[in-house]
Amino acid sequence: MKIPAGLNITVLVVASCAFYTYVGQLVPQKEVLPPAEVKISKDITTDEMVKIGHEIAQGKGLCLTCHTIGKSGTLRFPDLSGIGSRAATRVPGQDAIDYLAHSLYEPDSYIVPGFNPGMPKIARPPIGLNDQEILCVIAWLQSLGGEPNVTLQTRHMHSPAEGATP
Amino acid sequence: MSRRTQILLAVVAIGAFAAVALKVGLVILNSEYRSPVRTQAAAGAPGATETDIETPRDLALKTLAEDREARDKARPYQEVEYRQAPVFPSRVVVWVLAQLHLLFAAFVLAVPMFAFIIEAVGYVTKDPKYDKLAHEFTKLMSVAFSMTATFGAFLTFALIALYPKFTTYLMHVFSPTFLPYVLLFFFEAGFFYTYYYGWGKFHPIVHLSLGVGLNVVGTLIMFIANGWLTFMMSPAGVSDSGAVINAWEALMNYTWMPINIHRVIANVAYGGSVAAAYAAWKFLGAKSDEERAHYDWMGYIGMFVAVSAFLPLPFAGYYLAREIYAFNQALGIMMMGGAFSWLFIIQAVLIGNLFLAANLYLWLGMGRIEGAGQFQKMIKWLLIAIAVCFAVWATPRSIISTSSEVRGMGGSTHPVLGALGFMAAKNTAVNILILTTYVSFLLYRRTGKRATVSWARAGNAAQFALFGLSAAAVIFLGVISYFVDAATRIRLSVPQVLAVLVAMVGMTIIDIFMMRGAERTGKMHWGRLPALSQYVLVFIAITFTWLMGLMGYVRSGLRQHWHVYGIVRDNSPDAFTPTLGYATQIVSVTVLIFFVLIAFVFWVAGLAHKADWAPRAGGERDAGLMRAGS
C-alpha cells in the first residue's frame, strides 16, 4: 500500500517538532525569577552587610554572571578572589573603599590589563543598585581576601552630598 | 405502529414534557413569599396585579442595583497595566501571535527577493523557464501576504488588550513612525498586486522595476518594525525614566542594524527553504516525469537560495551577538553564559541538522547527474568533517552529571571534552562546517562537467590550496585562542571569519572562470531523484522554522523581567523567564500551527493549476441545482 505523501509530511513535521521539544527537555531546566528586593535596616552590622552584599552579587547585582571567584586561566572578566586585599594598592592615594566604589559607579575608569571594558554602571538601570546596596557589595568585596570595615554610614567619593535625598 | 408514527409520538411527548416543566418552573418562581399586608395594600391599588407586589427580596435586590449603579457612576478612570487572556497566559498568546506574524512576514519578504533575481536571470538569459519559475514562487505569496497582515493585526490587538500600558508607551515613543509605516504598507500592497497580476502584461524591464519597488518597500517596512523591537532590547534616544529625547535615535538604536542585516539574510534562507518544501510537496504528488522534473528543479533552486543565504548567516549572527555584548556586557553574558547558554546547545543541534540535511540533499542530487561517481567517493570525508564539527559544537562546557560522575571528573566540567565547550572551539567548528558545506556545493556544481581551460590543473590546485589554508588558519586561530587573554581572544574570531570568507569568494571566482565553456561529461536528469531527497527538503524547512522560533525566543527573552531593557519593567505575572523545556514546547506548538497554515497557503496556491470545475457526467441534477441557486 502506498502511503500518501501528505501523510508522510505530516508525520515528519510532528516527529521533527517532537524531537526538538525532546532535546529542549534534556538541557538543565532553570526558571529565572525577577530579582527580589533586599531589605537593609539602618542598624545593620558589617558582617550582615557582607552577607547581603553576597546575595546582591549573586542576584540583583548580576556580578557573578560575569566575574568568577578563585578561577584562573582563560577568563573573560577579572577574577575577584583577593580583591579585598588588592583594592587599596591599585591606585596610589586611593583607599580600598574609594577604589571599589569608583569601580562600581564608573567601571570603565579602571580596566584590568588584558580585559576589555564593558561592565555596566551598577547604580544605573537595568541593574540599578541603590547607595546602600552598593555599600553592602563593597563590604562583600572587602571580605574576599581582606577585612571588611565599611558601614552604612561610611562615606566615599560617590556618596550623595550630606542632607541630599537618597 | 410504523416508524414514522413512533417518531411523531416521541416529538409530541418531548414537547408535552417541556411544556409541563416550564409551567412547574413558573409556578415555583411565582410562589415567592408575599406578606399578607402588602398583598392587601396592593389589592386596593387600581389596576394592580399580584406580580406587581414587591417582596422583601425584590426590595433588597433593587437597593443593591441602585448602590452598584451609584458606585459605577462615581468610579474614576484608571489605566489598566495588564489584562489576562482567557485560558492561556497573556505572554504565551502574544508570543505565539508574534512568532506566527514573523514567520509569514519573513516568507513574504523573502520570496520577492529571489523571485526578482530569478526573473532577472530569465530576462538576461532569454530562458522562459526562469520566468515561469519566478511566477510560480510569487503565487505562494498571495495568500501568505494576507496571513501576514491578519496576524499583524491580531498581534497589535492582543498587545493593546493584554499589555495596554506598555503598548501605550511604545506608541508614545514610536508614533512618528506609524504614518510612514502605513504608507509603506499601502505601497507594498500596490507593488505586490501589480507585480503579481501584471506578470507578462508589461515590458520585462517595467515588471522588474515593480519587483525592485516591492523589495525596497518590503525591506523598509521590516526596518521600521525592527526599530520597535530592537528598542526593547537596546533602548536609545530616551531618558533613564523613558521620556523621549530623540525618536530617530530610538528607532536606530544599538542593535537595529545588526538585526536588519541578520533578518534580511535569514529571511532569504528561510523563504528559500519553505519554497523548496512547496516544490518537494508538489514533486511527491507529481503525475508525470515532466512535472517531476519541473518541481525537482524548483526545489533545487529554493534549496540553492536557502544554502547561499545560510552560509553567511552565522557571520551575521556573530555580528549581532557582538553588538549585544558591546551594548551591555551583562546582556551578552546572560545570552551566552547565563540563563540562555544552554539554548545555544539546542541551536547547535538544529544548525548541525541543517548542515547535515543540506549536504545530504546535495549528495543525493549528484545522483541525477551522469558521471557523479568520482565526486561521490569524497562524500564520506565530508560527512566525517561535518559529524566532528557537529559534535564539537554541541559539546557543552559543563554537563549534567551525577555526584559520582562529578567526583570522577573532578568537577562539573569534563577534563578533556570540557575544553570544547569554549567559544573558541564553537567558532572553529562552525567555520569548518561552513567551509565543508561550501565544498559539497562546489563538488555538486562540477559534477558531470570537465574544465576545458588550459590552466584547469593550476586552478584546481589553487582552489585546493585556498581550502586547505583557510581550514588550517581557522584551526590554528581556534587553538591559540586558548592561550591568550580575553581581549585578544575575542579579536581572533574576526580573522577566522575572514579566512573562510576569503576562501569561499576566491574559490568561487576561480570556479566561475575555470568552468566557462566546460565540457559536459554527463547528462542532467531533472526529476530522477529518490523521494528521500524531497523529505530532506521538508525537514530543512521544519528545522529552519523551528530555529527561527527558538532564536525569536532568545532575542525577546533576553530582556528577562523588562519590557524595555532598563527602562520599563515587566510587573506582570509572566515576568519570570520560563525553563528552556517550556520554551521549546511553545516553539513546537507555534511551528505546528504555522505548518497547518502554510499547508493551506500551498493548497490555495495549487488551485491555480487545477482544471475548472465542470459537472460530472450524469450530474445534470447538481448543475441544475447550482443554476437554480444562483
Tab-separated table of N, CA and C in Angstrom, chain A residues 2 5-6 8-9 12-14 16-21 23-35 37 62 65-66 74-77 114-120 124-127, chain B residues 240 281 284 325 328-329 333-334 339 342 346 350 353 400 422 482 485-487 489-490 535 538-539 542-543 546 560-562 565-566 569 575-581 584-585 588 591-592 595:
chain	number	residue	atom	x	y	z
A	2	LYS	N	0.581	2.168	-0.900
A	2	LYS	CA	1.392	3.383	-0.970
A	2	LYS	C	0.851	4.425	0.018
A	5	ALA	N	1.830	11.058	0.257
A	5	ALA	CA	2.944	11.949	0.617
A	5	ALA	C	2.524	12.933	1.703
A	6	GLY	N	1.264	13.397	1.617
A	6	GLY	CA	0.773	14.351	2.616
A	6	GLY	C	0.849	13.781	4.023
A	8	ASN	N	2.900	11.361	5.029
A	8	ASN	CA	4.330	11.271	5.376
A	8	ASN	C	4.854	12.617	5.859
A	9	ILE	N	4.459	13.674	5.138
A	9	ILE	CA	4.946	15.013	5.509
A	9	ILE	C	4.392	15.402	6.877
A	12	LEU	N	6.318	13.667	9.432
A	12	LEU	CA	7.662	14.257	9.516
A	12	LEU	C	7.639	15.559	10.321
A	13	VAL	N	6.624	16.409	10.071
A	13	VAL	CA	6.522	17.685	10.792
A	13	VAL	C	6.333	17.422	12.283
A	14	VAL	N	5.389	16.532	12.603
A	14	VAL	CA	5.096	16.253	14.018
A	14	VAL	C	6.316	15.606	14.693
A	16	SER	N	9.511	15.761	13.833
A	16	SER	CA	10.637	16.701	13.973
A	16	SER	C	10.399	17.638	15.152
A	17	CYS	N	9.173	18.160	15.263
A	17	CYS	CA	8.856	19.066	16.379
A	17	CYS	C	8.987	18.312	17.705
A	18	ALA	N	8.506	17.072	17.715
A	18	ALA	CA	8.600	16.275	18.956
A	18	ALA	C	10.065	16.048	19.319
A	19	PHE	N	10.889	15.778	18.321
A	19	PHE	CA	12.313	15.538	18.583
A	19	PHE	C	12.975	16.794	19.164
A	20	TYR	N	12.712	17.940	18.542
A	20	TYR	CA	13.341	19.175	19.034
A	20	TYR	C	12.812	19.547	20.429
A	21	THR	N	11.542	19.259	20.665
A	21	THR	CA	10.997	19.521	22.008
A	21	THR	C	11.699	18.613	23.018
A	23	VAL	N	14.728	17.409	22.772
A	23	VAL	CA	16.081	17.956	23.002
A	23	VAL	C	15.999	19.100	24.023
A	24	GLY	N	14.940	19.885	23.898
A	24	GLY	CA	14.741	21.002	24.833
A	24	GLY	C	14.547	20.546	26.273
A	25	GLN	N	14.061	19.316	26.460
A	25	GLN	CA	13.856	18.813	27.828
A	25	GLN	C	15.152	18.229	28.404
A	26	LEU	N	16.142	17.967	27.532
A	26	LEU	CA	17.377	17.322	28.001
A	26	LEU	C	18.333	18.298	28.683
A	27	VAL	N	18.219	19.570	28.348
A	27	VAL	CA	19.141	20.560	28.924
A	27	VAL	C	18.644	20.957	30.322
A	28	PRO	N	19.507	21.560	31.153
A	28	PRO	CA	19.055	21.955	32.506
A	28	PRO	C	17.849	22.886	32.445
A	29	GLN	N	16.898	22.625	33.317
A	29	GLN	CA	15.655	23.413	33.328
A	29	GLN	C	15.712	24.404	34.492
A	30	LYS	N	15.901	25.649	34.139
A	30	LYS	CA	16.022	26.667	35.193
A	30	LYS	C	15.038	27.798	34.917
A	31	GLU	N	14.281	28.128	35.950
A	31	GLU	CA	13.338	29.238	35.830
A	31	GLU	C	13.990	30.440	36.507
A	32	VAL	N	14.074	31.564	35.824
A	32	VAL	CA	14.731	32.737	36.424
A	32	VAL	C	13.666	33.742	36.846
A	33	LEU	N	13.618	34.000	38.146
A	33	LEU	CA	12.618	34.931	38.672
A	33	LEU	C	13.200	36.343	38.709
A	34	PRO	N	12.346	37.361	38.644
A	34	PRO	CA	12.862	38.732	38.784
A	34	PRO	C	13.567	38.858	40.139
A	35	PRO	N	14.641	39.637	40.218
A	35	PRO	CA	15.388	39.718	41.487
A	35	PRO	C	14.523	40.258	42.617
A	37	GLU	N	13.662	42.190	46.042
A	37	GLU	CA	14.183	43.406	46.674
A	37	GLU	C	14.862	43.035	47.987
A	62	LEU	N	23.985	40.982	39.551
A	62	LEU	CA	24.489	40.206	38.396
A	62	LEU	C	26.013	40.081	38.364
A	65	THR	N	27.471	36.806	37.329
A	65	THR	CA	27.165	36.362	35.960
A	65	THR	C	28.441	36.427	35.120
A	66	CYS	N	29.270	37.431	35.391
A	66	CYS	CA	30.480	37.631	34.594
A	66	CYS	C	31.743	37.262	35.375
A	74	THR	N	41.862	30.980	31.110
A	74	THR	CA	41.255	31.847	30.105
A	74	THR	C	39.935	32.420	30.644
A	75	LEU	N	40.026	33.584	31.220
A	75	LEU	CA	38.836	34.225	31.805
A	75	LEU	C	38.375	35.361	30.911
A	76	ARG	N	37.081	35.597	30.948
A	76	ARG	CA	36.550	36.703	30.158
A	76	ARG	C	36.582	38.005	30.968
A	77	PHE	N	36.438	37.864	32.293
A	77	PHE	CA	36.445	39.036	33.173
A	77	PHE	C	37.359	38.749	34.373
A	114	GLY	N	44.585	43.412	29.831
A	114	GLY	CA	44.243	42.117	29.225
A	114	GLY	C	42.754	41.872	29.130
A	115	PHE	N	41.956	42.781	29.723
A	115	PHE	CA	40.500	42.631	29.649
A	115	PHE	C	39.891	43.822	28.919
A	116	ASN	N	38.695	43.584	28.365
A	116	ASN	CA	38.009	44.661	27.644
A	116	ASN	C	37.094	45.435	28.580
A	117	PRO	N	36.862	46.737	28.303
A	117	PRO	CA	35.849	47.452	29.078
A	117	PRO	C	34.464	46.904	28.747
A	118	GLY	N	33.508	47.131	29.587
A	118	GLY	CA	32.170	46.643	29.254
A	118	GLY	C	31.271	46.438	30.444
A	119	MET	N	31.820	46.610	31.663
A	119	MET	CA	30.956	46.418	32.838
A	119	MET	C	29.959	47.576	32.922
A	120	PRO	N	28.676	47.276	33.130
A	120	PRO	CA	27.701	48.379	33.210
A	120	PRO	C	27.821	49.149	34.531
A	124	ARG	N	23.074	52.453	37.753
A	124	ARG	CA	22.125	52.854	36.699
A	124	ARG	C	21.309	51.645	36.251
A	125	PRO	N	20.120	51.865	35.696
A	125	PRO	CA	19.353	50.731	35.177
A	125	PRO	C	20.138	50.042	34.055
A	126	PRO	N	19.959	48.763	33.792
A	126	PRO	CA	18.931	47.901	34.367
A	126	PRO	C	19.269	47.308	35.726
A	127	ILE	N	20.563	47.382	36.160
A	127	ILE	CA	20.866	46.780	37.463
A	127	ILE	C	20.372	47.718	38.566
B	240	ASP	N	16.544	58.131	31.328
B	240	ASP	CA	16.539	56.947	32.214
B	240	ASP	C	15.130	56.543	32.611
B	281	TRP	N	6.700	19.028	-1.989
B	281	TRP	CA	5.315	18.549	-1.847
B	281	TRP	C	4.709	18.298	-3.223
B	284	LEU	N	6.368	15.228	-4.891
B	284	LEU	CA	5.905	13.939	-4.376
B	284	LEU	C	4.512	13.584	-4.906
B	325	TYR	N	26.824	42.361	23.089
B	325	TYR	CA	27.881	42.485	24.114
B	325	TYR	C	28.330	43.937	24.237
B	328	ASN	N	25.670	46.007	26.098
B	328	ASN	CA	25.621	45.721	27.521
B	328	ASN	C	26.233	44.340	27.781
B	329	GLN	N	27.371	44.345	28.464
B	329	GLN	CA	28.074	43.074	28.717
B	329	GLN	C	27.192	42.094	29.469
B	333	ILE	N	26.498	38.342	28.391
B	333	ILE	CA	26.868	37.196	29.236
B	333	ILE	C	25.633	36.366	29.560
B	334	MET	N	24.515	37.055	29.799
B	334	MET	CA	23.256	36.350	30.081
B	334	MET	C	22.901	35.437	28.909
B	339	ALA	N	21.537	32.367	31.821
B	339	ALA	CA	20.304	31.578	31.747
B	339	ALA	C	20.054	30.984	30.366
B	342	TRP	N	22.381	27.362	27.602
B	342	TRP	CA	22.029	26.013	27.142
B	342	TRP	C	21.160	26.050	25.897
B	346	ILE	N	20.922	23.655	22.089
B	346	ILE	CA	19.769	23.252	21.256
B	346	ILE	C	19.956	23.824	19.852
B	350	LEU	N	20.118	22.053	16.036
B	350	LEU	CA	19.327	22.490	14.874
B	350	LEU	C	20.225	22.841	13.694
B	353	ASN	N	21.857	19.862	12.232
B	353	ASN	CA	20.906	19.152	11.375
B	353	ASN	C	20.729	19.839	10.026
B	400	ILE	N	25.380	17.912	32.785
B	400	ILE	CA	24.535	17.470	33.893
B	400	ILE	C	25.060	16.092	34.298
B	422	PHE	N	34.225	25.833	25.103
B	422	PHE	CA	34.554	27.259	24.962
B	422	PHE	C	34.132	27.798	23.603
B	482	TYR	N	43.059	29.607	23.093
B	482	TYR	CA	43.082	29.070	24.457
B	482	TYR	C	44.236	29.634	25.281
B	485	ASP	N	44.925	36.269	26.268
B	485	ASP	CA	43.972	36.904	27.183
B	485	ASP	C	42.627	37.158	26.492
B	486	ALA	N	41.629	37.527	27.313
B	486	ALA	CA	40.256	37.641	26.812
B	486	ALA	C	40.132	38.628	25.661
B	487	ALA	N	40.803	39.801	25.814
B	487	ALA	CA	40.673	40.839	24.792
B	487	ALA	C	41.184	40.343	23.441
B	489	ARG	N	41.518	37.146	22.523
B	489	ARG	CA	40.714	36.002	22.091
B	489	ARG	C	39.476	36.463	21.306
B	490	ILE	N	38.827	37.509	21.815
B	490	ILE	CA	37.623	37.999	21.147
B	490	ILE	C	37.982	38.541	19.762
B	535	TYR	N	11.869	14.665	1.104
B	535	TYR	CA	11.583	14.746	2.541
B	535	TYR	C	12.702	15.499	3.264
B	538	VAL	N	11.772	19.072	3.039
B	538	VAL	CA	10.722	19.417	4.013
B	538	VAL	C	11.341	19.512	5.411
B	539	PHE	N	12.229	18.583	5.715
B	539	PHE	CA	12.881	18.588	7.031
B	539	PHE	C	13.683	19.886	7.236
B	542	ILE	N	11.263	22.610	8.110
B	542	ILE	CA	10.785	22.474	9.500
B	542	ILE	C	11.874	22.978	10.450
B	543	THR	N	13.101	22.538	10.200
B	543	THR	CA	14.200	22.897	11.104
B	543	THR	C	14.461	24.406	11.076
B	546	TRP	N	11.690	26.069	13.025
B	546	TRP	CA	11.882	25.834	14.463
B	546	TRP	C	13.028	26.707	14.988
B	560	GLN	N	14.555	39.485	29.945
B	560	GLN	CA	14.086	38.938	31.221
B	560	GLN	C	12.900	39.722	31.781
B	561	HIS	N	13.066	40.356	32.952
B	561	HIS	CA	11.902	40.996	33.583
B	561	HIS	C	11.746	42.459	33.159
B	562	TRP	N	12.137	42.742	31.929
B	562	TRP	CA	11.977	44.109	31.407
B	562	TRP	C	11.192	44.054	30.109
B	565	TYR	N	14.442	47.098	28.088
B	565	TYR	CA	15.557	46.780	28.988
B	565	TYR	C	16.065	48.008	29.750
B	566	GLY	N	15.924	47.943	31.066
B	566	GLY	CA	16.424	49.017	31.922
B	566	GLY	C	15.525	50.234	32.003
B	569	ARG	N	9.889	48.209	33.328
B	569	ARG	CA	9.954	46.896	33.966
B	569	ARG	C	8.670	46.106	33.724
B	575	ALA	N	6.421	37.786	34.410
B	575	ALA	CA	7.715	38.482	34.307
B	575	ALA	C	8.904	37.550	34.447
B	576	PHE	N	8.685	36.333	34.875
B	576	PHE	CA	9.807	35.396	35.048
B	576	PHE	C	10.233	34.804	33.703
B	577	THR	N	11.451	34.267	33.669
B	577	THR	CA	11.930	33.603	32.452
B	577	THR	C	11.638	32.115	32.585
B	578	PRO	N	10.851	31.553	31.668
B	578	PRO	CA	10.479	30.141	31.833
B	578	PRO	C	11.653	29.211	31.545
B	579	THR	N	11.469	27.934	31.829
B	579	THR	CA	12.521	26.954	31.547
B	579	THR	C	12.649	26.782	30.036
B	580	LEU	N	13.802	26.290	29.623
B	580	LEU	CA	14.011	26.071	28.186
B	580	LEU	C	13.063	24.987	27.666
B	581	GLY	N	12.769	24.003	28.525
B	581	GLY	CA	11.845	22.942	28.127
B	581	GLY	C	10.485	23.508	27.774
B	584	THR	N	10.645	25.468	24.498
B	584	THR	CA	10.678	24.624	23.293
B	584	THR	C	9.286	24.061	22.987
B	585	GLN	N	8.488	23.836	24.038
B	585	GLN	CA	7.111	23.369	23.793
B	585	GLN	C	6.301	24.437	23.053
B	588	SER	N	7.416	24.603	19.477
B	588	SER	CA	6.874	23.486	18.683
B	588	SER	C	5.408	23.714	18.328
B	591	VAL	N	5.263	26.208	15.591
B	591	VAL	CA	5.698	25.640	14.304
B	591	VAL	C	4.592	24.747	13.723
B	592	LEU	N	3.931	23.973	14.581
B	592	LEU	CA	2.849	23.109	14.086
B	592	LEU	C	1.701	23.946	13.524
B	595	PHE	N	2.718	25.284	10.178
B	595	PHE	CA	2.694	24.320	9.079
B	595	PHE	C	1.275	23.979	8.637
